Structures are given as C-alpha cells and as structure tokens.
Tab-separated table of C-alpha atoms in Angstrom:
chain	number	residue	atom	x	y	z
A	25	UNK	CA	24.520	-7.734	-12.905
A	26	UNK	CA	24.552	-11.520	-12.966
A	27	UNK	CA	23.899	-13.483	-16.150
A	28	UNK	CA	20.787	-14.955	-14.541
A	29	UNK	CA	19.242	-11.520	-13.929
A	30	UNK	CA	20.293	-10.346	-17.385
A	31	UNK	CA	18.553	-13.340	-18.973
A	32	UNK	CA	15.391	-12.560	-17.000
A	33	UNK	CA	15.411	-9.010	-18.379
A	34	UNK	CA	15.902	-10.204	-21.941
A	35	UNK	CA	13.041	-12.689	-21.529
A	36	UNK	CA	10.771	-9.877	-20.341
A	37	UNK	CA	11.805	-7.752	-23.321
A	38	UNK	CA	10.871	-10.621	-25.634
A	39	UNK	CA	7.553	-10.961	-23.839
A	40	UNK	CA	6.917	-7.269	-24.453
A	41	UNK	CA	7.339	-7.809	-28.210
A	42	UNK	CA	4.998	-10.801	-28.054
A	43	UNK	CA	2.359	-8.783	-26.192
A	44	UNK	CA	2.666	-5.983	-28.741
A	45	UNK	CA	1.900	-8.476	-31.524
A	46	UNK	CA	-1.040	-9.906	-29.603
A	47	UNK	CA	-2.542	-6.457	-29.132
A	48	UNK	CA	-2.877	-6.125	-32.898
A	49	UNK	CA	-4.633	-9.515	-33.201
A	50	UNK	CA	-8.333	-8.985	-34.134
A	51	UNK	CA	-9.389	-11.789	-31.774
A	52	UNK	CA	-7.735	-9.992	-28.861
A	53	UNK	CA	-9.075	-6.589	-29.914
A	54	UNK	CA	-12.613	-7.983	-29.858
A	55	UNK	CA	-12.138	-9.487	-26.390
A	56	UNK	CA	-12.354	-6.515	-24.021
A	57	UNK	CA	-11.099	-8.373	-20.944
A	58	UNK	CA	-8.104	-9.923	-22.743
A	59	UNK	CA	-7.251	-6.650	-24.459
A	60	UNK	CA	-7.361	-4.778	-21.155
A	61	UNK	CA	-5.230	-7.437	-19.442
A	62	UNK	CA	-2.580	-7.400	-22.208
A	63	UNK	CA	-2.574	-3.594	-22.369
A	64	UNK	CA	-1.811	-3.474	-18.649
A	65	UNK	CA	0.979	-6.038	-19.079
A	66	UNK	CA	2.410	-4.066	-22.015
A	67	UNK	CA	2.546	-0.867	-19.973
A	68	UNK	CA	4.380	-2.735	-17.201
A	69	UNK	CA	6.939	-4.256	-19.605
A	70	UNK	CA	7.630	-1.176	-21.700
A	71	UNK	CA	9.944	0.510	-19.117
A	72	UNK	CA	12.224	-2.549	-19.303
A	73	UNK	CA	12.565	-2.242	-23.086
A	74	UNK	CA	13.182	1.494	-22.784
A	75	UNK	CA	15.873	0.983	-20.154
A	76	UNK	CA	17.589	-1.769	-22.181
A	77	UNK	CA	17.615	0.515	-25.236
A	78	UNK	CA	19.093	3.331	-23.147
A	79	UNK	CA	21.686	0.918	-21.771
A	80	UNK	CA	22.754	-0.111	-25.287
A	81	UNK	CA	23.167	3.552	-26.198
A	82	UNK	CA	25.211	4.224	-23.049
A	83	UNK	CA	27.485	1.257	-23.847
A	84	UNK	CA	27.997	2.594	-27.379
A	85	UNK	CA	28.810	6.040	-25.976
A	86	UNK	CA	31.311	4.470	-23.579
A	87	UNK	CA	33.035	2.560	-26.395
A	88	UNK	CA	33.262	5.725	-28.525
A	89	UNK	CA	34.699	7.734	-25.617
A	90	UNK	CA	37.342	5.088	-24.891
A	91	UNK	CA	38.370	5.102	-28.543
A	92	UNK	CA	38.839	8.881	-28.294
A	93	UNK	CA	41.359	8.506	-25.465
A	94	UNK	CA	44.138	7.637	-27.905
A	95	UNK	CA	43.879	11.141	-29.408
A	96	UNK	CA	45.820	13.565	-27.139
A	97	UNK	CA	43.622	16.480	-28.195
A	98	UNK	CA	40.449	14.630	-27.250
A	99	UNK	CA	41.703	12.768	-24.168
A	100	UNK	CA	40.292	15.247	-21.629
A	101	UNK	CA	36.872	15.288	-23.306
A	102	UNK	CA	36.976	11.501	-23.563
A	103	UNK	CA	37.582	11.174	-19.817
A	104	UNK	CA	34.528	13.335	-19.097
A	105	UNK	CA	32.338	11.312	-21.439
A	106	UNK	CA	33.601	8.028	-19.993
A	107	UNK	CA	32.679	9.199	-16.487
A	108	UNK	CA	29.232	10.316	-17.655
A	109	UNK	CA	28.592	7.041	-19.509
A	110	UNK	CA	29.687	4.918	-16.547
A	111	UNK	CA	27.406	6.855	-14.195
A	112	UNK	CA	24.550	6.469	-16.653
A	113	UNK	CA	25.154	2.712	-16.842
A	114	UNK	CA	25.092	2.450	-13.041
A	115	UNK	CA	21.764	4.304	-12.926
A	116	UNK	CA	20.306	2.116	-15.658
A	117	UNK	CA	21.406	-1.054	-13.878
A	118	UNK	CA	19.496	0.055	-10.771
A	119	UNK	CA	16.479	0.880	-12.930
A	120	UNK	CA	16.572	-2.523	-14.588
A	121	UNK	CA	16.985	-4.336	-11.286
A	122	UNK	CA	14.006	-2.435	-9.884
A	123	UNK	CA	11.930	-3.613	-12.858
A	124	UNK	CA	12.679	-7.207	-11.870
A	125	UNK	CA	11.025	-6.732	-8.488
A	126	UNK	CA	7.566	-8.326	-8.794
A	127	UNK	CA	4.828	-5.728	-9.030
A	128	UNK	CA	1.960	-6.042	-6.585
A	129	UNK	CA	-1.169	-6.088	-8.774
A	130	UNK	CA	-3.108	-4.481	-5.928
A	131	UNK	CA	-0.968	-1.348	-5.849
A	132	UNK	CA	-3.148	0.808	-8.086
A	133	UNK	CA	-6.389	-0.160	-6.377
A	134	UNK	CA	-8.633	1.169	-3.622
A	135	UNK	CA	-8.495	0.107	0.008
A	136	UNK	CA	-10.510	-0.388	3.149
A	137	UNK	CA	-8.922	1.546	6.000
A	138	UNK	CA	-9.680	0.081	9.424
A	139	UNK	CA	-8.608	1.879	12.609
A	140	UNK	CA	-9.371	0.410	16.046
A	141	UNK	CA	-8.615	1.553	19.564
A	142	UNK	CA	-6.215	-0.720	21.406
A	143	UNK	CA	-4.880	-0.566	24.947
A	144	UNK	CA	-5.399	2.686	26.790
A	145	UNK	CA	-9.139	3.082	27.324
A	146	UNK	CA	-10.651	6.434	26.324
A	147	UNK	CA	-7.248	7.810	25.312
A	148	UNK	CA	-6.822	4.932	22.834
A	149	UNK	CA	-10.149	5.829	21.209
A	150	UNK	CA	-9.133	9.481	20.986
A	151	UNK	CA	-5.826	8.448	19.405
A	152	UNK	CA	-7.658	6.208	16.919
A	153	UNK	CA	-9.629	9.294	15.909
A	154	UNK	CA	-6.404	11.274	15.490
A	155	UNK	CA	-4.970	8.559	13.260
A	156	UNK	CA	-8.095	8.379	11.140
A	157	UNK	CA	-8.102	12.148	10.601
A	158	UNK	CA	-4.398	11.953	9.698
A	159	UNK	CA	-5.208	9.473	6.927
A	160	UNK	CA	-8.196	11.552	5.820
A	161	UNK	CA	-5.970	14.597	5.402
A	162	UNK	CA	-3.355	12.587	3.536
A	163	UNK	CA	-6.068	11.243	1.237
A	164	UNK	CA	-7.257	14.796	0.557
A	165	UNK	CA	-3.707	15.756	-0.461
A	166	UNK	CA	-3.679	12.833	-2.892
A	167	UNK	CA	-7.079	13.687	-4.337
A	168	UNK	CA	-8.625	10.462	-3.033
A	169	UNK	CA	-12.182	9.974	-1.827
A	170	UNK	CA	-12.830	8.714	1.714
A	171	UNK	CA	-16.233	7.239	2.630
A	172	UNK	CA	-16.930	5.979	6.151
A	173	UNK	CA	-18.461	2.510	5.999
A	174	UNK	CA	-19.035	2.050	9.712
A	175	UNK	CA	-18.002	3.745	12.929
A	176	UNK	CA	-18.256	3.135	16.663
A	177	UNK	CA	-17.603	6.393	18.508
A	178	UNK	CA	-15.571	6.595	21.694
A	179	UNK	CA	-17.286	7.911	24.830
A	180	UNK	CA	-14.951	10.909	25.094
A	181	UNK	CA	-14.182	11.423	21.432
A	182	UNK	CA	-12.447	9.533	18.663
A	183	UNK	CA	-13.451	6.012	17.688
A	184	UNK	CA	-13.516	2.590	19.209
A	185	UNK	CA	-13.554	1.445	15.591
A	186	UNK	CA	-13.883	3.177	12.230
A	187	UNK	CA	-13.815	1.599	8.786
A	188	UNK	CA	-13.648	3.633	5.585
A	189	UNK	CA	-13.407	3.016	1.876
A	190	UNK	CA	-10.534	4.978	0.314
A	191	UNK	CA	-10.818	5.335	-3.457
A	192	UNK	CA	-8.026	6.717	-5.593
A	193	UNK	CA	-5.158	5.810	-7.897
A	194	UNK	CA	-2.373	4.125	-5.954
A	195	UNK	CA	-4.148	4.131	-2.576
A	196	UNK	CA	-2.916	0.632	-1.708
A	197	UNK	CA	0.645	1.269	-2.918
A	198	UNK	CA	0.991	4.283	-0.613
A	199	UNK	CA	-0.852	3.112	2.498
A	200	UNK	CA	-0.014	-0.602	2.550
A	201	UNK	CA	2.873	0.120	4.940
A	202	UNK	CA	0.493	1.417	7.639
A	203	UNK	CA	-0.860	-1.932	8.873
A	204	UNK	CA	0.135	-2.684	12.455
A	205	UNK	CA	0.056	-1.210	15.946
A	206	UNK	CA	0.584	2.534	16.356
A	207	UNK	CA	1.615	3.701	19.832
A	208	UNK	CA	1.168	7.197	21.279
A	209	UNK	CA	2.944	8.779	24.231
A	210	UNK	CA	1.321	11.965	25.544
A	211	UNK	CA	-0.490	13.613	28.436
A	212	UNK	CA	-4.234	12.913	28.051
A	213	UNK	CA	-6.617	15.864	28.327
A	214	UNK	CA	-8.363	14.003	31.146
A	215	UNK	CA	-5.123	13.605	33.141
A	216	UNK	CA	-5.006	16.160	35.944
A	217	UNK	CA	-1.537	15.152	37.155
A	218	UNK	CA	0.128	15.857	33.804
A	219	UNK	CA	1.567	12.362	33.535
A	220	UNK	CA	2.511	10.893	30.184
A	221	UNK	CA	0.393	7.899	29.218
A	222	UNK	CA	1.040	5.292	26.554
A	223	UNK	CA	-1.854	3.919	24.540
A	224	UNK	CA	-2.263	2.292	21.162
A	225	UNK	CA	-4.472	1.805	18.135
A	226	UNK	CA	-4.288	-0.742	15.340
A	227	UNK	CA	-4.502	-0.012	11.627
A	228	UNK	CA	-5.397	-2.491	8.904
A	229	UNK	CA	-5.105	-1.754	5.179
A	230	UNK	CA	-7.109	-4.112	2.974
A	231	UNK	CA	-7.093	-4.068	-0.825
A	232	UNK	CA	-10.613	-3.728	-2.214
A	233	UNK	CA	-10.161	-5.738	-5.401
A	234	UNK	CA	-7.108	-7.982	-5.131
A	235	UNK	CA	-6.022	-9.647	-8.345
A	236	UNK	CA	-5.951	-13.387	-8.818
A	237	UNK	CA	-8.528	-16.061	-8.270
A	238	UNK	CA	-11.743	-14.680	-6.736
A	239	UNK	CA	-12.441	-15.725	-3.179
A	240	UNK	CA	-15.236	-18.285	-2.955
A	241	UNK	CA	-17.444	-17.828	0.090
A	242	UNK	CA	-19.755	-20.650	1.118
A	243	UNK	CA	-23.064	-19.237	2.332
A	244	UNK	CA	-23.214	-22.052	4.882
A	245	UNK	CA	-20.139	-20.503	6.558
A	246	UNK	CA	-21.910	-17.199	7.151
A	247	UNK	CA	-23.971	-15.959	10.067
A	248	UNK	CA	-26.002	-12.894	9.112
A	249	UNK	CA	-27.549	-10.600	11.723
A	250	UNK	CA	-29.626	-7.476	11.232
A	251	UNK	CA	-29.808	-4.484	13.556
A	252	UNK	CA	-30.890	-0.888	13.549
A	253	UNK	CA	-28.501	1.716	12.203
A	254	UNK	CA	-26.904	3.995	14.765
A	255	UNK	CA	-25.176	6.470	12.465
A	256	UNK	CA	-26.271	9.302	10.223
A	257	UNK	CA	-29.477	8.836	8.303
A	258	UNK	CA	-32.061	11.354	9.480
A	259	UNK	CA	-35.549	9.980	10.052
A	260	UNK	CA	-34.426	6.581	8.755
A	261	UNK	CA	-32.182	5.867	11.745
A	262	UNK	CA	-33.522	3.308	14.258
A	263	UNK	CA	-36.790	2.906	12.332
A	264	UNK	CA	-35.910	-0.347	10.507
A	265	UNK	CA	-33.438	-3.189	10.938
A	266	UNK	CA	-31.522	-2.336	7.772
A	267	UNK	CA	-27.965	-2.657	9.115
A	268	UNK	CA	-26.157	-5.926	8.422
A	269	UNK	CA	-23.526	-7.838	10.392
A	270	UNK	CA	-21.931	-10.837	8.681
A	271	UNK	CA	-19.727	-13.314	10.523
A	272	UNK	CA	-17.526	-15.688	8.538
A	273	UNK	CA	-17.495	-18.543	11.022
A	274	UNK	CA	-14.349	-20.442	9.852
A	275	UNK	CA	-12.101	-17.366	10.063
A	276	UNK	CA	-13.959	-15.386	12.715
A	277	UNK	CA	-13.991	-12.293	10.480
A	278	UNK	CA	-16.901	-9.966	11.232
A	279	UNK	CA	-18.006	-7.157	8.905
A	280	UNK	CA	-20.819	-4.656	9.253
A	281	UNK	CA	-22.553	-2.133	7.033
A	282	UNK	CA	-25.139	0.381	8.141
A	283	UNK	CA	-24.655	3.348	5.827
A	284	UNK	CA	-27.274	2.353	3.259
A	285	UNK	CA	-31.054	2.543	3.629
A	286	UNK	CA	-31.800	-1.036	2.593
A	287	UNK	CA	-30.717	-4.421	3.885
A	288	UNK	CA	-29.871	-5.490	0.348
A	289	UNK	CA	-27.465	-2.588	-0.219
A	290	UNK	CA	-25.838	-3.019	3.181
A	291	UNK	CA	-25.452	-6.761	2.637
A	292	UNK	CA	-23.819	-6.130	-0.743
A	293	UNK	CA	-21.294	-3.716	0.786
A	294	UNK	CA	-20.598	-6.052	3.700
A	295	UNK	CA	-20.005	-9.026	1.370
A	296	UNK	CA	-17.557	-7.005	-0.717
A	297	UNK	CA	-15.573	-6.101	2.375
A	298	UNK	CA	-15.667	-9.680	3.632
A	299	UNK	CA	-14.316	-10.964	0.299
A	300	UNK	CA	-11.576	-8.326	0.358
A	301	UNK	CA	-10.644	-9.167	3.960
A	302	UNK	CA	-10.423	-12.907	3.282
A	303	UNK	CA	-8.364	-12.275	0.132
A	304	UNK	CA	-6.028	-9.991	2.092
A	305	UNK	CA	-5.579	-12.636	4.780
A	306	UNK	CA	-4.710	-15.171	2.106
A	307	UNK	CA	-2.222	-12.802	0.450
A	308	UNK	CA	-0.666	-11.848	3.815
A	309	UNK	CA	-0.104	-15.501	4.684
A	310	UNK	CA	1.571	-16.190	1.338
A	311	UNK	CA	3.757	-13.072	1.593
A	312	UNK	CA	4.867	-13.930	5.126
A	313	UNK	CA	5.837	-17.445	4.062
A	314	UNK	CA	7.936	-16.137	1.185
A	315	UNK	CA	9.601	-13.266	3.031
A	316	UNK	CA	10.195	-14.532	6.550
A	317	UNK	CA	13.569	-12.795	6.731
A	318	UNK	CA	12.413	-9.354	5.648
A	319	UNK	CA	12.249	-6.704	8.335
A	320	UNK	CA	9.583	-4.748	6.501
A	321	UNK	CA	6.800	-7.203	5.754
A	322	UNK	CA	4.127	-5.163	4.061
A	323	UNK	CA	0.708	-6.424	5.034
A	324	UNK	CA	2.181	-9.179	7.157
A	325	UNK	CA	-1.152	-9.707	8.843
A	326	UNK	CA	0.437	-9.307	12.272
A	327	UNK	CA	-1.647	-6.496	13.748
A	328	UNK	CA	0.190	-6.878	17.062
A	329	UNK	CA	3.457	-5.697	15.535
A	330	UNK	CA	4.335	-2.272	16.924
A	331	UNK	CA	5.359	-0.327	13.871
A	332	UNK	CA	5.378	3.313	14.981
A	333	UNK	CA	5.504	5.569	18.031
A	334	UNK	CA	4.100	9.101	18.197
A	335	UNK	CA	5.779	11.005	21.044
A	336	UNK	CA	3.975	14.285	21.681
A	337	UNK	CA	6.278	15.843	24.342
A	338	UNK	CA	9.265	15.600	21.960
A	339	UNK	CA	7.276	16.174	18.746
A	340	UNK	CA	8.840	12.942	17.524
A	341	UNK	CA	7.567	10.128	15.322
A	342	UNK	CA	9.608	6.922	15.007
A	343	UNK	CA	9.019	4.014	12.665
A	344	UNK	CA	10.519	0.907	14.255
A	345	UNK	CA	10.847	-1.100	11.028
A	346	UNK	CA	13.597	1.045	9.523
A	347	UNK	CA	16.730	1.877	11.486
A	348	UNK	CA	17.103	5.603	11.969
A	349	UNK	CA	13.651	6.508	10.675
A	350	UNK	CA	12.745	9.238	13.160
A	351	UNK	CA	11.182	12.573	12.270
A	352	UNK	CA	10.817	15.569	14.581
A	353	UNK	CA	7.827	16.930	12.741
A	354	UNK	CA	4.889	15.262	14.470
A	355	UNK	CA	2.372	18.131	14.031
A	356	UNK	CA	2.876	18.126	10.245
A	357	UNK	CA	2.528	14.335	10.061
A	358	UNK	CA	-0.740	14.449	11.994
A	359	UNK	CA	-1.963	17.042	9.488
A	360	UNK	CA	-1.519	14.470	6.735
A	361	UNK	CA	2.080	15.090	5.655
A	362	UNK	CA	2.935	11.391	5.462
A	363	UNK	CA	5.024	11.466	2.296
A	364	UNK	CA	8.366	11.518	4.112
A	365	UNK	CA	7.528	8.375	6.075
A	366	UNK	CA	5.899	6.531	3.202
A	367	UNK	CA	8.717	7.323	0.757
A	368	UNK	CA	11.330	5.959	3.192
A	369	UNK	CA	9.311	2.790	3.797
A	370	UNK	CA	8.822	2.237	0.058
A	371	UNK	CA	12.547	2.781	-0.509
A	372	UNK	CA	13.423	0.244	2.194
A	373	UNK	CA	10.941	-2.253	0.773
A	374	UNK	CA	12.484	-1.953	-2.705
A	375	UNK	CA	16.009	-2.275	-1.302
A	376	UNK	CA	15.113	-5.486	0.524
A	377	UNK	CA	13.435	-6.910	-2.564
A	378	UNK	CA	16.463	-6.045	-4.717
A	379	UNK	CA	18.801	-7.624	-2.177
A	380	UNK	CA	16.818	-10.853	-2.423
A	381	UNK	CA	17.232	-10.837	-6.215
A	382	UNK	CA	21.020	-10.611	-6.270
C-alpha cells in the first residue's frame, strides 16, 4: 500500500476518535440531527479502526514468528505462523483499501423502480411485466415492501410503464446496477411461425432520499394537470379528477400519481418522486463526469445502454458490462434469484473503484 493511501487511513482513524469525543459532548447529544449524523459517521469509520488494530496485531505476530526461526526446534512452527500472518496481512490490506472507496450515502435507502416497454410492441410490454415481477420476487426475498405508484397496462399483458416504490434496508445498494436497457430474445406467444423476436424494456432505479443539498424546485417551472384515476380504487375510480400529472418543464421530467383518493395526497407523492428524479439526474451527471473510464457506471443516466440480454431458447442471461458474466439459469433469475448477478456487479464495481485508488 502506498504512503498516500496509508496516510488517508490514519487520517480517517483520527477522525473516528474525534467523532467519538463529539458524541459525548452534551451540545451534540441534545441536537438530534447532529447526533444522528455523527453516529452514522462513527459506524462507517469504526471498521477502519478495527482493521488497523488487527493489522498491528498481525505485524506483531509476524515479527514474533520470524524471531522464532532462529530456534531449530521452532523453525517449522515459525514457518507456518509466518505464512498465516502474511496471508492475514494481505486480507487486511484489501479490507482497508475497500474502506477507502467512497461510500454512496444513498445505498441504505429506498428506491423508485421504473420499468418501461421499449422496442418490440406488445412483446416489449409483456417483457416489461416479466422484469417487474422479477424485481418484485427479489424484493420479497429481501423482505422489502413494493408499492405500485402508477401503471399503464399493455394491451396483451404486462406494462407499457410501471413505477413502484421499493422500501427496505439496502434497496438502492442492491438494485442500483439495474438501470439501463434489458433485451429479451424469445418466441412470442402471439407468433404462429415460431420465430425468435428481440424486444427490449428500460429500467430506471432512483434513490428516494438522496443525501446532500435538497433539490430546489421552482413552482414556476411546473405544469400540473389533473385527470381521473384509471387504476384500482373501487367506486372512487373515474368519479373525480384526483390523479395528478406534474411536468418539470426545464428538464422534461413527467411524474404522475393516481393511487391516492385526494389531489393533495397524489400531488405530495408526485412531488417527492419529481425531487428524487431530479436529484438522481444531478448525481448521475456528476458520477459520469468523474468516472468516464469506468466500464460499469452505476446509475450513469444512459437508459439507452444495453446492459443485459435474456435469451429464452438457451436459458441464458448475459450482462454485457462484465466480461464473462453469463449464467445459464434464466428461469431462476426470473423467479427473483438475482443475487448471483448483483454480487458479481458489486464486486466489479469495487474492483474498478480500488483500481482508481492505487
């Protein structure tokens, strides 16, 4: 590890001690927001201190083992302990380097999941529905809650567009790699000739409450339209113009909400999603500018990027961002078993970030 990286680690360890002192300050204890902020920072810095302590112990063990080598009766044992200590030091170096990778403050938060049919007509809408159910099943495995915010059904099944709120610990950290164009190759049920068609759907993952400066939205930049709800709602549906559509004119972003019974509630939900979308766009732009050379740009904002192909005849799923990332377990993936894909993408993302640090 370079001296520069080592100095960064030591500075973070010192910051951890400073934060620990601040957390015992009565002024901080009485300020709920500051106390919560510092507590979160302390929990993020503590693994660095723990790893540095473990590294010091491993170095001491290595020095003791090398001293034992001069004793013929202990030489064999010393060699074993030297090997174990050196392996431990290698592991700890990787751990410490990983701690230097900037943490995304959005990782623990909730998300908006947006799935839209792309090229391919009715088959694209059906595929969008398949993708949405795949994410629903994955969310169930994680113990997350999925609430549909708005949906536009396809004529022959699936969705032209579906937007859902996914609430659960780490939702953004696990699904942030899903943004982009997903392509499917299969024989549509409506195809009498049995020919394989290619269609696509786009996925967007948007953090609900991104950290940092809150997005300021000028009311003069908004166009607000009301319309009658078309979804579930019993007798309430189509009786009043309670649904809300908000257009942010400068960016062209359009959000809708029709799941609540009142205009006020729907407007509130729509404004929250608009703020999250604008914040995500801002974060995507900054990330792309910083990491132009990274193959795996999480949340790059480029929805046209083809990230994955689902090939039904071969039962194959291929992620095009990581060389060699192909699984022949498509049915399981569609049932929500996404961990294999997500783990590989997270591993690649960390490796690229670590490479940039060296």
